[in-house]
């Protein structure tokens, strides 16, 4: 057993938790963040890639719209290296009522979301693949953001301020001393060791999993409803700007260019279990139809991967429990001292990635208020490590890097221009990580071939490192192939079938990977 | 003289073209890309898993076909397969293909599994994984598709198919094929090793790390056009050497491809590379011609018989659209579609049904409606386009390709003879 102590324990390593631990640390508290898996492994890593301008919510949720507009500018600055300033459009297609654009424009004016009405001709000039039948368009300041990069930036900032980040630490209990929280008990899933952290304050940022955490502290019935949405990555950018349908928020109404791909999404289905989100063929078809409306020919473009994320929506008495689309996208803070008579525990849920910093500010303000210890928030002005130059991401960054090191280093993943050096450095930082953990930082296996060529290379290079033996290396490869397949088979049609046939020929045909010596299960810790 | 158009220049298309041309047919071989041989491992598989490991593939075929209704081996019996493989051995010669199709060899892969196959390049036979073997696996630092530690350490912990264990150790050496290039392809090394000067330096570098009594495993890059390069390297090292296939592009596959293409041209086959068939004409239940789109306009290839040897999903011969409708690219043929869902989520589970989809034929390889009559009286199919096999998992692709190609060629020749005889009689 290991014992630790900190002023504050943050539970959950998604965007909210990492934003919170950064804020807490910057205000001078000692802090430890725990997550049952890797950072941004849950909803933050399974989202759309959209840095909202606010335009999506100007009619349906004006308060969120204003928050998004303000935070968009802040995040583009403090997390510069994670954000691409793509710009975006709201367009009325032939099935949308152009007159609704007047409501939208009024909403945008009222909520202070910057916009400009632009001519259809100009939009089509900028985005020639867009549906030529659009009747009306507004330009907004949408961007795209790499959720993993953003989270790692904030986490590294928190570490600079002394915070500890403990991934693969699963919370198993929260103990109380009278009416106060006293300890968070975790299991280190990589070693099996129990870790007890003494603390005065727990900030529950476990989002869709937050109800379970609150219950461990004896606070029952915190209802965070997982609103599941699917997203599909297409193998290249069909547009270079974010494209939104000019309608009341609906399914499949946004196309976001992120890195080398573009992502269509999303749907909204109430899920029972955020760990078991299914990607239904019917929902895939729905996304294809929506894509076709934005970019004619979408169905013939190549889908390479699909995933589902669980929005953490706090149950709200104003809407029916089954209607997650119209639950508040705003954030909720539950103060358990009021609700359950337990001091030192706040649960935060709801909100969205664009407002992660603001959510953190509010929850830490609430904590300071409960502690009667006001300290100012400084997260909006200071850039995270890696973003000090203020230089935003552009798609050619990696190409530029490879042009500098191409005589010295090999490229392990041609699709995403990931070098061997990048992989070995990330592995040295995270020697117990799975290839998926490394993928989230490196984009290993995320391009068109979906690991067809790089998986074996990654395995060989990992085995060359001193930490990884042959059983583990082989298990890592098996696990990675299995996990890639989870996102491939639901969208397996068109050119990705051809790619998969080649990948199968390589792995089963040439390498006979299914007859490697055991262990044959993919439990890699 | 009968005229035949063969579409597709993988193993099936090349073998059929040569067999037809040697028998006096006028053959045009239309190929869109480079052919499937360069995607594969460069060995000739007959049957590796059924699903348990197969030791004697020819003996296993009848039982396998019975257990897998609709499998191509149901039409291609062991005697035909044996005869066809002997034919392929003759075509490629002992410098490129050796082995006994009655007995599988078990050879190391580039991840260190032990893979069953029937016929191989002689440059691979020393890798036979038998009890007591002693290997040193040598990697080349500048080739990123081969990690000797992965091969050696997995081999070391494998219970061998024939019982027992082998010992393998690994060494990484650095001999640049091109100055100042850290990221070299296998093909770059293969070309460099065609040069006797580089071959000597290379062999010296390898010899320095080989121990007494060890057999040397190297990535399959030992020469491209010089088929004796590997043997000379072995002689210079003074130890037996074997090649381990890499992911594509496959150098052993390229050697076979080049040899068979040259053989086809020598037999008088008109090879038309870079030619995608864009249309066809038919009348009275027969295909009359296929068209290629070229810069000057459509070109029409008329023939008495047509052989579709375009491969499977990997080549684009078959496709599934976003509604999961299945298509055959050239003739829009009716396909045998697996029942139920085409794909499932268990990567390590049963074969994905989608990849068993394909063209159905009768036992003369004449394309037919699934379970029904021929689609055209003169359209045949061979190789990866045939329905019913999961070639990558079974390790059956080349056996099916060669046997179906030989059967199709013979059927075309038989039909031509019959037509001539009938013509003479009337």
PDB file of C-alpha atoms in Angstrom, chain A residues 72-241:
ATOM      1  CA  UNK A  72     -13.044  29.927 -28.112  1.00  0.00           C
ATOM      2  CA  UNK A  73     -10.788  32.983 -28.103  1.00  0.00           C
ATOM      3  CA  UNK A  74      -9.109  31.968 -24.837  1.00  0.00           C
ATOM      4  CA  UNK A  75      -8.503  28.313 -25.788  1.00  0.00           C
ATOM      5  CA  UNK A  76      -7.144  29.285 -29.195  1.00  0.00           C
ATOM      6  CA  UNK A  77      -4.512  31.221 -27.267  1.00  0.00           C
ATOM      7  CA  UNK A  78      -3.700  29.134 -24.185  1.00  0.00           C
ATOM      8  CA  UNK A  79      -3.856  25.793 -26.023  1.00  0.00           C
ATOM      9  CA  UNK A  80      -2.546  27.224 -29.286  1.00  0.00           C
ATOM     10  CA  UNK A  81      -0.751  24.053 -30.371  1.00  0.00           C
ATOM     11  CA  UNK A  82      -3.948  21.995 -30.079  1.00  0.00           C
ATOM     12  CA  UNK A  83      -6.170  24.365 -32.017  1.00  0.00           C
ATOM     13  CA  UNK A  84      -6.434  24.940 -35.730  1.00  0.00           C
ATOM     14  CA  UNK A  85      -8.184  28.145 -36.733  1.00  0.00           C
ATOM     15  CA  UNK A  86     -10.172  26.596 -39.534  1.00  0.00           C
ATOM     16  CA  UNK A  87     -13.096  28.994 -39.460  1.00  0.00           C
ATOM     17  CA  UNK A  88     -16.559  27.668 -40.090  1.00  0.00           C
ATOM     18  CA  UNK A  89     -19.832  28.171 -41.894  1.00  0.00           C
ATOM     19  CA  UNK A  90     -23.468  27.721 -41.135  1.00  0.00           C
ATOM     20  CA  UNK A  91     -25.186  26.793 -44.386  1.00  0.00           C
ATOM     21  CA  UNK A  92     -28.856  26.282 -45.279  1.00  0.00           C
ATOM     22  CA  UNK A  93     -29.193  23.293 -47.594  1.00  0.00           C
ATOM     23  CA  UNK A  94     -32.164  22.699 -49.898  1.00  0.00           C
ATOM     24  CA  UNK A  95     -34.074  21.002 -47.072  1.00  0.00           C
ATOM     25  CA  UNK A  96     -33.501  23.827 -44.594  1.00  0.00           C
ATOM     26  CA  UNK A  97     -35.608  26.956 -44.305  1.00  0.00           C
ATOM     27  CA  UNK A  98     -33.406  29.945 -45.218  1.00  0.00           C
ATOM     28  CA  UNK A  99     -35.703  32.232 -43.219  1.00  0.00           C
ATOM     29  CA  UNK A 100     -34.576  30.462 -40.042  1.00  0.00           C
ATOM     30  CA  UNK A 101     -31.280  32.195 -40.730  1.00  0.00           C
ATOM     31  CA  UNK A 102     -32.890  35.409 -39.510  1.00  0.00           C
ATOM     32  CA  UNK A 103     -33.624  33.816 -36.125  1.00  0.00           C
ATOM     33  CA  UNK A 104     -30.111  32.469 -36.086  1.00  0.00           C
ATOM     34  CA  UNK A 105     -28.551  35.847 -36.913  1.00  0.00           C
ATOM     35  CA  UNK A 106     -30.616  37.559 -34.216  1.00  0.00           C
ATOM     36  CA  UNK A 107     -29.521  34.896 -31.739  1.00  0.00           C
ATOM     37  CA  UNK A 108     -25.886  35.299 -32.704  1.00  0.00           C
ATOM     38  CA  UNK A 109     -26.110  39.073 -32.283  1.00  0.00           C
ATOM     39  CA  UNK A 110     -27.797  38.731 -28.890  1.00  0.00           C
ATOM     40  CA  UNK A 111     -25.291  36.167 -27.624  1.00  0.00           C
ATOM     41  CA  UNK A 112     -22.273  38.084 -28.985  1.00  0.00           C
ATOM     42  CA  UNK A 113     -21.156  35.231 -31.207  1.00  0.00           C
ATOM     43  CA  UNK A 114     -19.092  36.825 -33.991  1.00  0.00           C
ATOM     44  CA  UNK A 115     -20.523  36.115 -37.446  1.00  0.00           C
ATOM     45  CA  UNK A 116     -20.903  37.534 -40.896  1.00  0.00           C
ATOM     46  CA  UNK A 117     -23.403  36.649 -43.602  1.00  0.00           C
ATOM     47  CA  UNK A 118     -21.511  35.671 -46.742  1.00  0.00           C
ATOM     48  CA  UNK A 119     -22.633  35.064 -50.287  1.00  0.00           C
ATOM     49  CA  UNK A 120     -23.228  31.512 -51.437  1.00  0.00           C
ATOM     50  CA  UNK A 121     -20.819  32.122 -54.295  1.00  0.00           C
ATOM     51  CA  UNK A 122     -18.018  33.055 -51.899  1.00  0.00           C
ATOM     52  CA  UNK A 123     -18.629  29.997 -49.719  1.00  0.00           C
ATOM     53  CA  UNK A 124     -18.571  27.689 -52.712  1.00  0.00           C
ATOM     54  CA  UNK A 125     -15.372  29.310 -53.884  1.00  0.00           C
ATOM     55  CA  UNK A 126     -13.763  28.660 -50.518  1.00  0.00           C
ATOM     56  CA  UNK A 127     -15.264  25.165 -50.145  1.00  0.00           C
ATOM     57  CA  UNK A 128     -15.893  23.843 -53.643  1.00  0.00           C
ATOM     58  CA  UNK A 129     -17.103  20.428 -52.485  1.00  0.00           C
ATOM     59  CA  UNK A 130     -20.017  21.926 -50.546  1.00  0.00           C
ATOM     60  CA  UNK A 131     -23.531  21.313 -51.749  1.00  0.00           C
ATOM     61  CA  UNK A 132     -24.113  23.853 -54.561  1.00  0.00           C
ATOM     62  CA  UNK A 133     -27.801  23.993 -53.615  1.00  0.00           C
ATOM     63  CA  UNK A 134     -27.156  25.878 -50.387  1.00  0.00           C
ATOM     64  CA  UNK A 135     -29.239  29.001 -50.204  1.00  0.00           C
ATOM     65  CA  UNK A 136     -27.681  30.967 -47.381  1.00  0.00           C
ATOM     66  CA  UNK A 137     -24.453  31.014 -45.390  1.00  0.00           C
ATOM     67  CA  UNK A 138     -22.901  32.632 -42.328  1.00  0.00           C
ATOM     68  CA  UNK A 139     -19.198  32.612 -41.522  1.00  0.00           C
ATOM     69  CA  UNK A 140     -18.224  31.986 -37.873  1.00  0.00           C
ATOM     70  CA  UNK A 141     -15.049  31.427 -35.880  1.00  0.00           C
ATOM     71  CA  UNK A 142     -15.314  27.664 -35.444  1.00  0.00           C
ATOM     72  CA  UNK A 143     -12.020  25.870 -35.088  1.00  0.00           C
ATOM     73  CA  UNK A 144     -10.850  22.344 -34.649  1.00  0.00           C
ATOM     74  CA  UNK A 145      -9.079  21.093 -31.571  1.00  0.00           C
ATOM     75  CA  UNK A 146      -7.123  17.958 -30.800  1.00  0.00           C
ATOM     76  CA  UNK A 147      -8.653  16.925 -27.486  1.00  0.00           C
ATOM     77  CA  UNK A 148      -5.667  14.796 -26.509  1.00  0.00           C
ATOM     78  CA  UNK A 149      -3.150  17.503 -27.275  1.00  0.00           C
ATOM     79  CA  UNK A 150      -5.241  20.017 -25.337  1.00  0.00           C
ATOM     80  CA  UNK A 151      -5.498  17.742 -22.324  1.00  0.00           C
ATOM     81  CA  UNK A 152      -1.816  16.875 -22.308  1.00  0.00           C
ATOM     82  CA  UNK A 153      -0.970  20.564 -22.549  1.00  0.00           C
ATOM     83  CA  UNK A 154      -3.119  21.372 -19.537  1.00  0.00           C
ATOM     84  CA  UNK A 155      -1.770  18.347 -17.650  1.00  0.00           C
ATOM     85  CA  UNK A 156       1.811  19.392 -18.294  1.00  0.00           C
ATOM     86  CA  UNK A 157       0.970  22.868 -17.092  1.00  0.00           C
ATOM     87  CA  UNK A 158      -0.507  21.401 -13.906  1.00  0.00           C
ATOM     88  CA  UNK A 159       2.633  19.332 -13.394  1.00  0.00           C
ATOM     89  CA  UNK A 160       4.768  22.450 -13.705  1.00  0.00           C
ATOM     90  CA  UNK A 161       2.747  23.837 -10.800  1.00  0.00           C
ATOM     91  CA  UNK A 162       3.452  20.730  -8.773  1.00  0.00           C
ATOM     92  CA  UNK A 163       0.382  18.604  -9.437  1.00  0.00           C
ATOM     93  CA  UNK A 164       0.696  14.850  -9.765  1.00  0.00           C
ATOM     94  CA  UNK A 165      -1.139  13.013 -12.519  1.00  0.00           C
ATOM     95  CA  UNK A 166      -1.811   9.356 -11.744  1.00  0.00           C
ATOM     96  CA  UNK A 167      -3.252   7.508 -14.715  1.00  0.00           C
ATOM     97  CA  UNK A 168      -4.533   3.937 -14.494  1.00  0.00           C
ATOM     98  CA  UNK A 169      -5.493   4.639 -10.874  1.00  0.00           C
ATOM     99  CA  UNK A 170      -9.030   3.428 -10.389  1.00  0.00           C
ATOM    100  CA  UNK A 171     -10.942   4.906  -7.460  1.00  0.00           C
ATOM    101  CA  UNK A 172     -12.344   2.127  -5.291  1.00  0.00           C
ATOM    102  CA  UNK A 173     -13.538   4.140  -2.335  1.00  0.00           C
ATOM    103  CA  UNK A 174     -13.875   7.561  -0.766  1.00  0.00           C
ATOM    104  CA  UNK A 175     -13.760   7.688   3.016  1.00  0.00           C
ATOM    105  CA  UNK A 176     -15.220  10.366   5.233  1.00  0.00           C
ATOM    106  CA  UNK A 177     -14.332  11.641   8.625  1.00  0.00           C
ATOM    107  CA  UNK A 178     -17.615  12.816  10.133  1.00  0.00           C
ATOM    108  CA  UNK A 179     -19.100  15.295   7.718  1.00  0.00           C
ATOM    109  CA  UNK A 180     -15.855  15.738   5.772  1.00  0.00           C
ATOM    110  CA  UNK A 181     -14.145  13.837   2.997  1.00  0.00           C
ATOM    111  CA  UNK A 182     -10.863  12.390   4.293  1.00  0.00           C
ATOM    112  CA  UNK A 183      -9.358   9.925   1.838  1.00  0.00           C
ATOM    113  CA  UNK A 184      -9.541   8.698  -1.731  1.00  0.00           C
ATOM    114  CA  UNK A 185      -8.630   5.035  -2.141  1.00  0.00           C
ATOM    115  CA  UNK A 186      -7.398   3.843  -5.538  1.00  0.00           C
ATOM    116  CA  UNK A 187      -5.943   0.756  -7.124  1.00  0.00           C
ATOM    117  CA  UNK A 188      -2.959   1.212  -9.389  1.00  0.00           C
ATOM    118  CA  UNK A 189      -4.094  -1.046 -12.225  1.00  0.00           C
ATOM    119  CA  UNK A 190      -0.586  -1.359 -13.626  1.00  0.00           C
ATOM    120  CA  UNK A 191       0.836  -2.798 -10.393  1.00  0.00           C
ATOM    121  CA  UNK A 192      -2.241  -3.894  -8.427  1.00  0.00           C
ATOM    122  CA  UNK A 193      -1.075  -1.742  -5.510  1.00  0.00           C
ATOM    123  CA  UNK A 194      -3.552   0.105  -3.310  1.00  0.00           C
ATOM    124  CA  UNK A 195      -2.972   3.851  -3.084  1.00  0.00           C
ATOM    125  CA  UNK A 196      -4.555   5.915  -0.286  1.00  0.00           C
ATOM    126  CA  UNK A 197      -4.599   9.655  -0.713  1.00  0.00           C
ATOM    127  CA  UNK A 198      -5.418  11.802   2.314  1.00  0.00           C
ATOM    128  CA  UNK A 199      -7.124  15.004   1.318  1.00  0.00           C
ATOM    129  CA  UNK A 200      -9.446  17.818   2.335  1.00  0.00           C
ATOM    130  CA  UNK A 201     -11.245  18.122  -0.915  1.00  0.00           C
ATOM    131  CA  UNK A 202     -12.366  15.907  -3.752  1.00  0.00           C
ATOM    132  CA  UNK A 203     -13.442  17.346  -7.090  1.00  0.00           C
ATOM    133  CA  UNK A 204     -15.450  14.737  -8.931  1.00  0.00           C
ATOM    134  CA  UNK A 205     -14.850  15.313 -12.643  1.00  0.00           C
ATOM    135  CA  UNK A 206     -15.630  11.776 -13.744  1.00  0.00           C
ATOM    136  CA  UNK A 207     -18.376  13.029 -16.048  1.00  0.00           C
ATOM    137  CA  UNK A 208     -20.466  10.160 -17.377  1.00  0.00           C
ATOM    138  CA  UNK A 209     -18.935   7.999 -14.642  1.00  0.00           C
ATOM    139  CA  UNK A 210     -19.428  10.675 -11.940  1.00  0.00           C
ATOM    140  CA  UNK A 211     -22.548   9.163 -10.397  1.00  0.00           C
ATOM    141  CA  UNK A 212     -20.561   6.121  -9.328  1.00  0.00           C
ATOM    142  CA  UNK A 213     -17.834   8.240  -7.760  1.00  0.00           C
ATOM    143  CA  UNK A 214     -20.339  10.318  -5.778  1.00  0.00           C
ATOM    144  CA  UNK A 215     -22.011   7.142  -4.584  1.00  0.00           C
ATOM    145  CA  UNK A 216     -18.678   5.916  -3.182  1.00  0.00           C
ATOM    146  CA  UNK A 217     -18.664   8.952  -0.919  1.00  0.00           C
ATOM    147  CA  UNK A 218     -22.165   8.081   0.236  1.00  0.00           C
ATOM    148  CA  UNK A 219     -23.928  10.576  -2.018  1.00  0.00           C
ATOM    149  CA  UNK A 220     -26.480   8.569  -3.957  1.00  0.00           C
ATOM    150  CA  UNK A 221     -28.640   9.388  -6.971  1.00  0.00           C
ATOM    151  CA  UNK A 222     -26.363  11.782  -8.798  1.00  0.00           C
ATOM    152  CA  UNK A 223     -27.762  11.274 -12.255  1.00  0.00           C
ATOM    153  CA  UNK A 224     -25.401  11.909 -15.112  1.00  0.00           C
ATOM    154  CA  UNK A 225     -27.072  10.607 -18.238  1.00  0.00           C
ATOM    155  CA  UNK A 226     -24.701   9.387 -20.930  1.00  0.00           C
ATOM    156  CA  UNK A 227     -25.870  10.923 -24.215  1.00  0.00           C
ATOM    157  CA  UNK A 228     -24.160   8.762 -26.787  1.00  0.00           C
ATOM    158  CA  UNK A 229     -23.141  10.119 -30.148  1.00  0.00           C
ATOM    159  CA  UNK A 230     -21.332   8.458 -33.009  1.00  0.00           C
ATOM    160  CA  UNK A 231     -18.735  10.112 -35.183  1.00  0.00           C
ATOM    161  CA  UNK A 232     -17.135   8.945 -38.403  1.00  0.00           C
ATOM    162  CA  UNK A 233     -13.726  10.005 -39.693  1.00  0.00           C
ATOM    163  CA  UNK A 234     -13.339  10.274 -43.446  1.00  0.00           C
ATOM    164  CA  UNK A 235      -9.859   9.658 -44.844  1.00  0.00           C
ATOM    165  CA  UNK A 236      -9.174  13.208 -45.897  1.00  0.00           C
ATOM    166  CA  UNK A 237     -10.569  16.693 -45.559  1.00  0.00           C
ATOM    167  CA  UNK A 238     -13.659  17.120 -47.665  1.00  0.00           C
ATOM    168  CA  UNK A 239     -13.755  20.702 -46.467  1.00  0.00           C
ATOM    169  CA  UNK A 240     -11.092  22.853 -44.864  1.00  0.00           C
ATOM    170  CA  UNK A 241     -13.564  24.763 -42.698  1.00  0.00           C
TER     171      UNK A 241
END
